[in-house]
Amino acid sequence: MKTEAIHHEDNPSATPPPQPGAVIRELYEEYLIPTYAPGLVLVKGSGSYVWDASGNKYLDFVAGIAVNTLGHAHPSMLKAIHEQARKIIHTSNLYHNEQQAKLARKLSMRSLGGKCFFCNSGAEANEALIKLARLWGREQEKHEIITVANSFHGRTLATLTATAQEKVHQGFAPLPEGFRYAELNNLESVRNQINAHTAAVLIEPIQGEGGINPAAEEFMRGLRSLCDEHDILFLCDEIQTGIGRTGEWFAYQYYGIKPDAISVAKGLGGGLPIGAIVTSNKLSDVLQPGSHGSTFGGNPVSCAAALAVIETVEKKKLYERAEKMGDFLITRLEKLAHKFDCIQDVRGRGLMIGIVMDRPCKDLEGILLRNGLITVATAQNVIRLLPPLTITHGEAKRALKIIDKGCKEWQQYKS
Ligand SMILES: *Cc1c(COP(=O)(O)O)cnc(C)c1O
């Protein structure tokens, strides 16, 4: 939209040429409920690059919000999806499905060693965690869940209530009961919310939407002890951090602790919709026939794609690559922070990075975009980088160059 407007102003008398993508934008205006304000019309992707309807090429450092783990059009995913689609696309969970079985084993073996439940999104995965916690605690009348400020757990009524951000709650009262809020990296604040009815604590090891805020090691270890002490479940939302993004299969693994269950989604399907929870053995049999379900959950094609993602991450050691590329990017970004006053901090781990700016930075996101780099601003003043785990050194350097140039330009706008 923006580039079109600029075009008109530059040539007030000229009739603007028809913009590729204009029809799509018009259809959006007329028929899409405007829950989003989308920018580009993206039509094609390959590796770390995407193309818009006008043929412009962009380096994609959003990757569908940490979804396209293997980048775009990865051959292993295409093959898996194609082969499974030819065999059988959907069966429902009334029947066994080979892909789901294999995927559950892989997920369990790489994380908590218990069992999996499959659904279609992150919010659904957290819903499953919430139901699991309530069912687990019901005999002791434990049902409350503690989350922390600036968390993000989804958009359904229960998960938006779990999301400790006022702006997400507004207008949706009455909210479901049983959620309490504490502060990240403040163990005392969590302790203060514990009472006889507390069933669980739910934490993102690194907050994503909240602005790339990592949980401190003492905090995570402290939480584990606190939960053990009070017989409370420790749940980790690994929806954005999972599947190798932070350098380990799951971010909790950095802390040398084991949560009782995790939720996974985003990067799991590499672009196909899928969500999951994985439990430890202690919680493997809490949910029983009839207590939860999903028609599409664990769909054979989504599971085949997820298997291809996990196998490729494993074979190519992409978690190691994420760590290495992340270290490189973070080191260089810290250098940029010395060069530009507008950069206040660089946070994150692996390929989940936040560049903290000195003011709201939606317009910087726009500048980077015009220079060919897709990023996503969050929490007002944080530019978030979530590239595919497959990025090359050259692509990382290219992104840094664009960020350098973009900051130079943005700094001048400061009033
Ligand atoms: C994206 C996200 C969710 C919600 O996932 P959806 O698939 O959009 O429902 C939940 N938790 C975290 C940490 C996320 O990043």
XYZ file of C-alpha atoms and ligand atoms in Angstrom:
430
model
C 0.000 0.000 0.000
C 2.701 2.398 1.060
C 4.801 2.027 -2.103
C 1.706 2.626 -4.229
C 0.949 5.855 -2.410
C 4.515 7.050 -2.912
C 4.227 6.243 -6.580
C 1.155 8.499 -6.943
C 2.770 11.395 -5.157
C 5.838 11.181 -7.342
C 3.779 11.288 -10.547
C 0.643 13.254 -9.729
C -0.410 13.551 -13.369
C 0.463 10.045 -14.556
C -2.153 7.306 -14.591
C -0.733 4.660 -12.296
C -0.095 1.347 -13.978
C -2.260 -1.473 -12.629
C -0.457 -2.888 -9.619
C 0.052 -6.622 -9.564
C -1.714 -7.833 -6.467
C -4.221 -4.956 -6.539
C -7.135 -7.305 -7.166
C -6.108 -9.448 -4.206
C -5.932 -6.376 -1.982
C -9.409 -5.306 -3.107
C -10.838 -8.737 -2.354
C -9.274 -8.541 1.095
C -10.885 -5.152 1.714
C -14.250 -6.463 0.720
C -14.300 -10.007 2.075
C -11.685 -10.514 4.785
C -12.501 -9.667 8.387
C -9.653 -7.253 9.107
C -8.031 -9.046 12.069
C -4.716 -8.417 10.342
C -3.367 -5.532 8.274
C -1.282 -7.487 5.765
C 1.409 -5.738 3.758
C 2.986 -7.585 0.855
C 1.186 -9.881 -1.530
C 3.555 -12.855 -1.438
C 3.237 -15.343 -4.247
C 6.324 -17.530 -4.227
C 9.069 -18.782 -1.935
C 12.294 -20.691 -2.282
C 14.853 -21.294 0.447
C 15.267 -18.096 2.461
C 13.634 -15.915 -0.184
C 10.087 -14.906 -1.070
C 8.709 -12.933 -4.013
C 5.805 -10.493 -4.130
C 3.239 -10.109 -6.886
C 5.399 -7.497 -8.645
C 8.343 -9.874 -8.753
C 10.354 -8.184 -5.984
C 12.562 -10.568 -4.043
C 12.946 -10.435 -0.256
C 15.164 -12.168 2.247
C 12.658 -13.729 4.642
C 13.694 -13.251 8.270
C 10.181 -13.876 9.558
C 9.675 -17.334 8.048
C 5.927 -17.290 8.618
C 6.590 -16.282 12.263
C 9.054 -19.062 13.086
C 7.062 -21.568 11.038
C 9.111 -22.249 7.900
C 11.828 -24.141 9.751
C 13.392 -25.407 6.506
C 12.710 -22.235 4.539
C 10.410 -22.291 1.538
C 9.816 -25.210 -0.824
C 12.329 -27.513 0.846
C 12.615 -30.706 -1.274
C 12.242 -33.072 1.710
C 8.966 -31.439 2.705
C 7.628 -31.312 -0.829
C 8.380 -34.993 -1.277
C 6.792 -36.011 2.041
C 3.653 -33.945 1.437
C 3.264 -35.167 -2.114
C 3.765 -38.832 -1.263
C 1.363 -38.738 1.663
C -1.286 -36.800 -0.260
C -1.305 -39.489 -2.912
C -1.739 -42.221 -0.299
C -4.380 -40.692 1.979
C -4.989 -37.085 3.022
C -7.347 -37.418 5.957
C -8.721 -40.209 8.088
C -9.862 -38.607 11.397
C -8.615 -39.910 14.699
C -11.132 -42.730 14.696
C -8.439 -44.707 12.887
C -4.739 -45.352 13.250
C -2.461 -43.196 11.140
C 1.107 -44.234 10.472
C 2.555 -40.722 10.173
C 1.067 -39.624 13.474
C 2.479 -42.674 15.234
C 5.972 -42.087 13.854
C 5.864 -38.376 14.626
C 4.747 -38.976 18.211
C 7.705 -41.288 18.779
C 10.153 -38.732 17.345
C 8.745 -35.873 19.433
C 8.670 -37.904 22.602
C 12.221 -39.178 22.150
C 13.574 -35.680 21.596
C 11.814 -34.199 24.586
C 9.995 -35.524 27.631
C 9.721 -39.232 26.867
C 5.987 -39.455 27.489
C 3.055 -39.240 25.081
C 1.721 -36.775 22.495
C -1.625 -35.288 21.578
C -1.949 -33.651 18.173
C -4.001 -30.616 17.204
C -3.717 -27.896 14.562
C -2.263 -24.764 16.107
C -0.437 -23.235 19.011
C -3.540 -22.000 20.782
C -5.033 -25.476 20.595
C -1.862 -26.997 21.977
C -2.033 -24.645 24.967
C -5.741 -25.397 25.366
C -4.737 -29.049 25.632
C -2.145 -28.176 28.297
C -4.745 -26.191 30.242
C -7.290 -29.025 30.089
C -4.584 -31.505 31.050
C -3.612 -29.409 34.086
C -7.212 -29.051 35.245
C -7.951 -32.737 34.850
C -4.746 -33.638 36.650
C -5.579 -31.328 39.557
C -9.292 -31.925 39.896
C -9.235 -34.362 42.819
C -7.155 -31.953 44.890
C -9.298 -29.045 43.655
C -6.330 -27.550 41.868
C -7.279 -25.653 38.745
C -5.481 -22.309 38.670
C -2.718 -21.591 36.189
C -0.014 -18.986 36.696
C 1.488 -17.201 33.689
C 3.782 -14.179 33.493
C 3.503 -10.617 32.177
C 4.077 -10.096 28.442
C 3.529 -13.760 27.715
C 1.663 -14.877 24.632
C -0.250 -18.142 24.614
C -2.878 -17.750 21.874
C -6.197 -16.214 20.872
C -8.876 -18.613 22.084
C -10.720 -17.501 25.212
C -8.682 -19.673 27.572
C -5.326 -18.961 25.936
C -5.934 -15.213 25.622
C -6.716 -15.236 29.323
C -3.489 -17.143 29.925
C -1.771 -14.402 27.913
C -0.832 -11.857 30.551
C -1.328 -8.767 28.393
C -4.211 -6.411 29.058
C -4.608 -5.388 25.398
C -5.388 -8.972 24.374
C -8.151 -9.244 27.004
C -9.939 -6.015 26.171
C -13.544 -6.405 25.072
C -13.809 -10.119 25.720
C -15.128 -10.182 29.265
C -16.204 -12.302 30.987
C -12.936 -14.200 30.753
C -12.597 -17.796 31.933
C -11.643 -18.095 35.581
C -8.551 -19.628 37.024
C -5.632 -17.614 35.680
C -3.190 -15.628 37.762
C -0.328 -13.437 36.656
C 3.206 -13.084 37.904
C 6.383 -11.564 36.429
C 9.055 -13.124 34.274
C 12.353 -13.689 36.085
C 10.782 -12.855 39.414
C 10.418 -16.076 41.345
C 8.963 -14.281 44.343
C 6.123 -12.944 42.202
C 5.243 -16.511 41.181
C 5.454 -17.733 44.764
C 3.031 -14.970 45.757
C 0.409 -16.273 43.325
C 0.539 -19.854 44.577
C -2.321 -21.081 46.735
C -4.094 -24.375 47.490
C -5.834 -24.239 44.081
C -2.744 -23.764 41.905
C -2.475 -26.509 39.287
C 0.302 -25.268 37.010
C 2.787 -22.635 35.935
C 2.976 -22.007 32.172
C 6.096 -20.275 30.785
C 7.682 -19.489 27.412
C 11.442 -20.123 27.870
C 11.950 -17.124 25.587
C 8.940 -14.870 25.169
C 8.268 -14.338 21.477
C 5.444 -11.851 20.849
C 6.335 -10.217 24.171
C 9.613 -8.930 22.683
C 12.183 -11.777 22.821
C 12.551 -11.889 26.587
C 14.574 -14.906 27.731
C 13.769 -16.563 31.039
C 16.811 -16.504 33.308
C 18.412 -19.775 34.331
C 17.888 -19.189 38.067
C 14.248 -18.414 37.337
C 13.615 -21.622 35.400
C 15.475 -23.763 37.918
C 13.746 -21.955 40.752
C 10.367 -22.578 39.141
C 11.126 -26.278 38.822
C 11.884 -26.496 42.545
C 8.930 -24.317 43.469
C 6.578 -26.520 41.444
C 7.995 -29.693 42.994
C 7.714 -28.205 46.447
C 4.014 -27.373 46.011
C 3.065 -30.299 43.760
C 2.284 -27.994 40.828
C 2.807 -28.787 37.143
C 5.566 -26.942 35.311
C 4.450 -26.398 31.707
C 6.544 -24.844 28.925
C 5.088 -23.159 25.869
C 7.660 -24.111 23.214
C 5.462 -23.040 20.318
C 7.881 -20.395 19.048
C 11.100 -21.712 20.615
C 10.767 -25.380 19.654
C 12.199 -27.587 16.892
C 15.804 -26.428 17.046
C 15.241 -22.699 16.723
C 17.210 -21.724 19.811
C 20.015 -24.230 19.296
C 18.448 -27.162 21.165
C 15.443 -29.204 20.116
C 13.497 -27.387 22.807
C 14.590 -24.308 24.704
C 13.905 -25.806 28.147
C 16.852 -28.135 27.482
C 19.255 -25.236 28.026
C 18.240 -24.899 31.610
C 19.012 -28.431 32.689
C 15.438 -28.887 33.889
C 12.503 -30.949 32.680
C 9.010 -29.510 32.543
C 6.046 -31.844 33.049
C 4.631 -31.106 29.599
C 5.283 -28.816 26.632
C 3.229 -27.333 23.807
C 4.651 -27.248 20.280
C 3.328 -25.817 16.998
C 4.710 -23.156 14.610
C 7.983 -24.668 13.349
C 6.840 -28.264 13.802
C 4.995 -28.542 10.494
C 7.437 -26.349 8.591
C 4.425 -24.530 7.115
C 1.641 -27.076 7.398
C -0.728 -26.502 10.300
C -0.048 -28.764 13.248
C 0.217 -28.412 16.999
C 1.070 -30.895 19.716
C 1.625 -31.410 23.378
C 4.239 -33.780 24.707
C 3.980 -34.972 28.292
C 6.361 -36.580 30.730
C 5.421 -40.093 31.852
C 3.694 -38.741 34.935
C 1.021 -37.069 32.756
C 0.799 -39.535 29.897
C -2.558 -40.992 30.863
C -4.416 -38.037 32.353
C -6.399 -37.334 29.191
C -8.547 -40.320 28.289
C -11.030 -41.209 25.511
C -13.707 -38.553 25.502
C -11.772 -35.967 27.524
C -10.197 -34.252 24.537
C -10.071 -34.523 20.753
C -9.626 -32.880 17.372
C -11.032 -33.809 13.967
C -8.017 -32.613 12.008
C -5.391 -33.046 14.745
C -2.453 -35.091 13.555
C -3.670 -35.080 9.961
C -1.512 -37.498 7.917
C -0.203 -34.822 5.536
C 0.702 -32.402 8.330
C 2.376 -35.246 10.233
C 4.317 -36.325 7.123
C 5.533 -32.732 6.715
C 6.490 -32.549 10.401
C 8.383 -35.822 10.131
C 10.304 -34.435 7.154
C 11.092 -31.310 9.188
C 12.350 -33.281 12.190
C 14.354 -35.703 10.059
C 15.985 -32.852 8.146
C 16.748 -30.858 11.303
C 18.334 -34.007 12.665
C 20.251 -35.074 9.585
C 21.597 -31.601 8.830
C 22.045 -30.764 12.538
C 20.085 -27.576 11.954
C 19.856 -26.872 15.696
C 23.657 -26.520 15.660
C 23.404 -24.296 12.646
C 20.764 -22.201 14.422
C 23.119 -21.741 17.330
C 26.115 -20.890 15.144
C 24.218 -18.490 12.880
C 22.518 -17.002 15.919
C 25.844 -16.371 17.644
C 27.179 -14.755 14.483
C 24.118 -12.532 14.035
C 23.963 -11.541 17.702
C 27.689 -10.675 17.829
C 27.412 -8.525 14.717
C 24.192 -6.906 15.888
C 25.885 -6.013 19.168
C 28.547 -4.255 17.110
C 25.796 -2.351 15.320
C 24.387 -1.414 18.716
C 27.675 0.381 19.435
C 27.455 2.152 16.113
C 23.817 3.266 16.369
C 22.318 4.981 19.400
C 18.892 3.840 18.303
C 19.731 0.210 19.141
C 19.380 -0.286 22.880
C 19.875 -4.021 23.239
C 20.111 -7.296 21.356
C 18.347 -10.256 22.946
C 17.671 -13.877 22.176
C 19.251 -17.192 21.462
C 19.915 -19.064 18.247
C 17.684 -17.838 15.459
C 15.199 -16.132 17.746
C 16.573 -12.624 18.026
C 15.181 -9.277 19.131
C 16.805 -5.958 18.307
C 15.531 -3.558 20.926
C 15.151 -0.035 19.556
C 14.893 3.234 21.470
C 11.364 3.923 20.218
C 8.414 2.281 18.417
C 9.862 0.759 15.271
C 7.071 -0.295 12.912
C 8.483 2.205 10.396
C 11.946 0.656 10.664
C 10.344 -2.672 9.741
C 9.052 -0.836 6.644
C 12.487 0.559 5.793
C 14.077 -2.886 6.058
C 11.328 -4.269 3.859
C 11.958 -1.667 1.172
C 15.603 -2.709 1.295
C 14.664 -6.325 0.742
C 14.569 -7.782 4.258
C 11.395 -9.058 5.917
C 11.362 -8.721 9.714
C 8.547 -8.303 12.207
C 8.305 -5.591 14.836
C 6.782 -6.637 18.140
C 6.203 -5.212 21.613
C 6.314 -1.731 19.998
C 10.077 -1.297 19.890
C 11.580 -4.694 19.071
C 12.588 -5.848 15.585
C 12.268 -9.615 15.655
C 14.384 -11.921 13.503
C 13.147 -15.497 13.013
C 14.811 -16.741 9.827
C 14.629 -20.327 8.580
C 17.136 -22.624 10.309
C 18.640 -23.242 6.874
C 20.017 -19.717 6.329
C 23.521 -19.459 4.954
C 26.350 -17.319 6.226
C 25.970 -15.165 3.129
C 22.297 -14.595 3.832
C 23.026 -13.647 7.437
C 25.624 -11.137 6.226
C 23.221 -9.732 3.687
C 20.578 -9.231 6.383
C 23.120 -7.450 8.592
C 24.053 -5.124 5.762
C 20.402 -4.204 5.248
C 19.897 -3.657 8.987
C 22.998 -1.430 9.072
C 21.694 0.628 6.165
C 18.162 0.675 7.590
C 19.288 1.924 11.003
C 21.311 4.689 9.350
C 18.198 5.826 7.502
C 15.867 5.411 10.483
C 18.176 7.274 12.839
C 17.806 10.380 10.676
C 14.012 10.365 11.162
C 14.404 10.845 14.873
C 12.736 14.084 15.882
C 2.231 -18.167 18.111
C 2.209 -18.578 19.516
C 1.059 -19.136 20.087
C -0.231 -19.268 19.338
O -0.118 -20.101 18.221
P -1.257 -20.096 17.088
O -0.818 -21.188 16.162
O -1.246 -18.752 16.464
O -2.539 -20.392 17.761
C 1.133 -19.544 21.402
N 2.269 -19.419 22.116
C 3.391 -18.907 21.583
C 4.635 -18.825 22.418
C 3.397 -18.455 20.283
O 4.501 -17.909 19.768
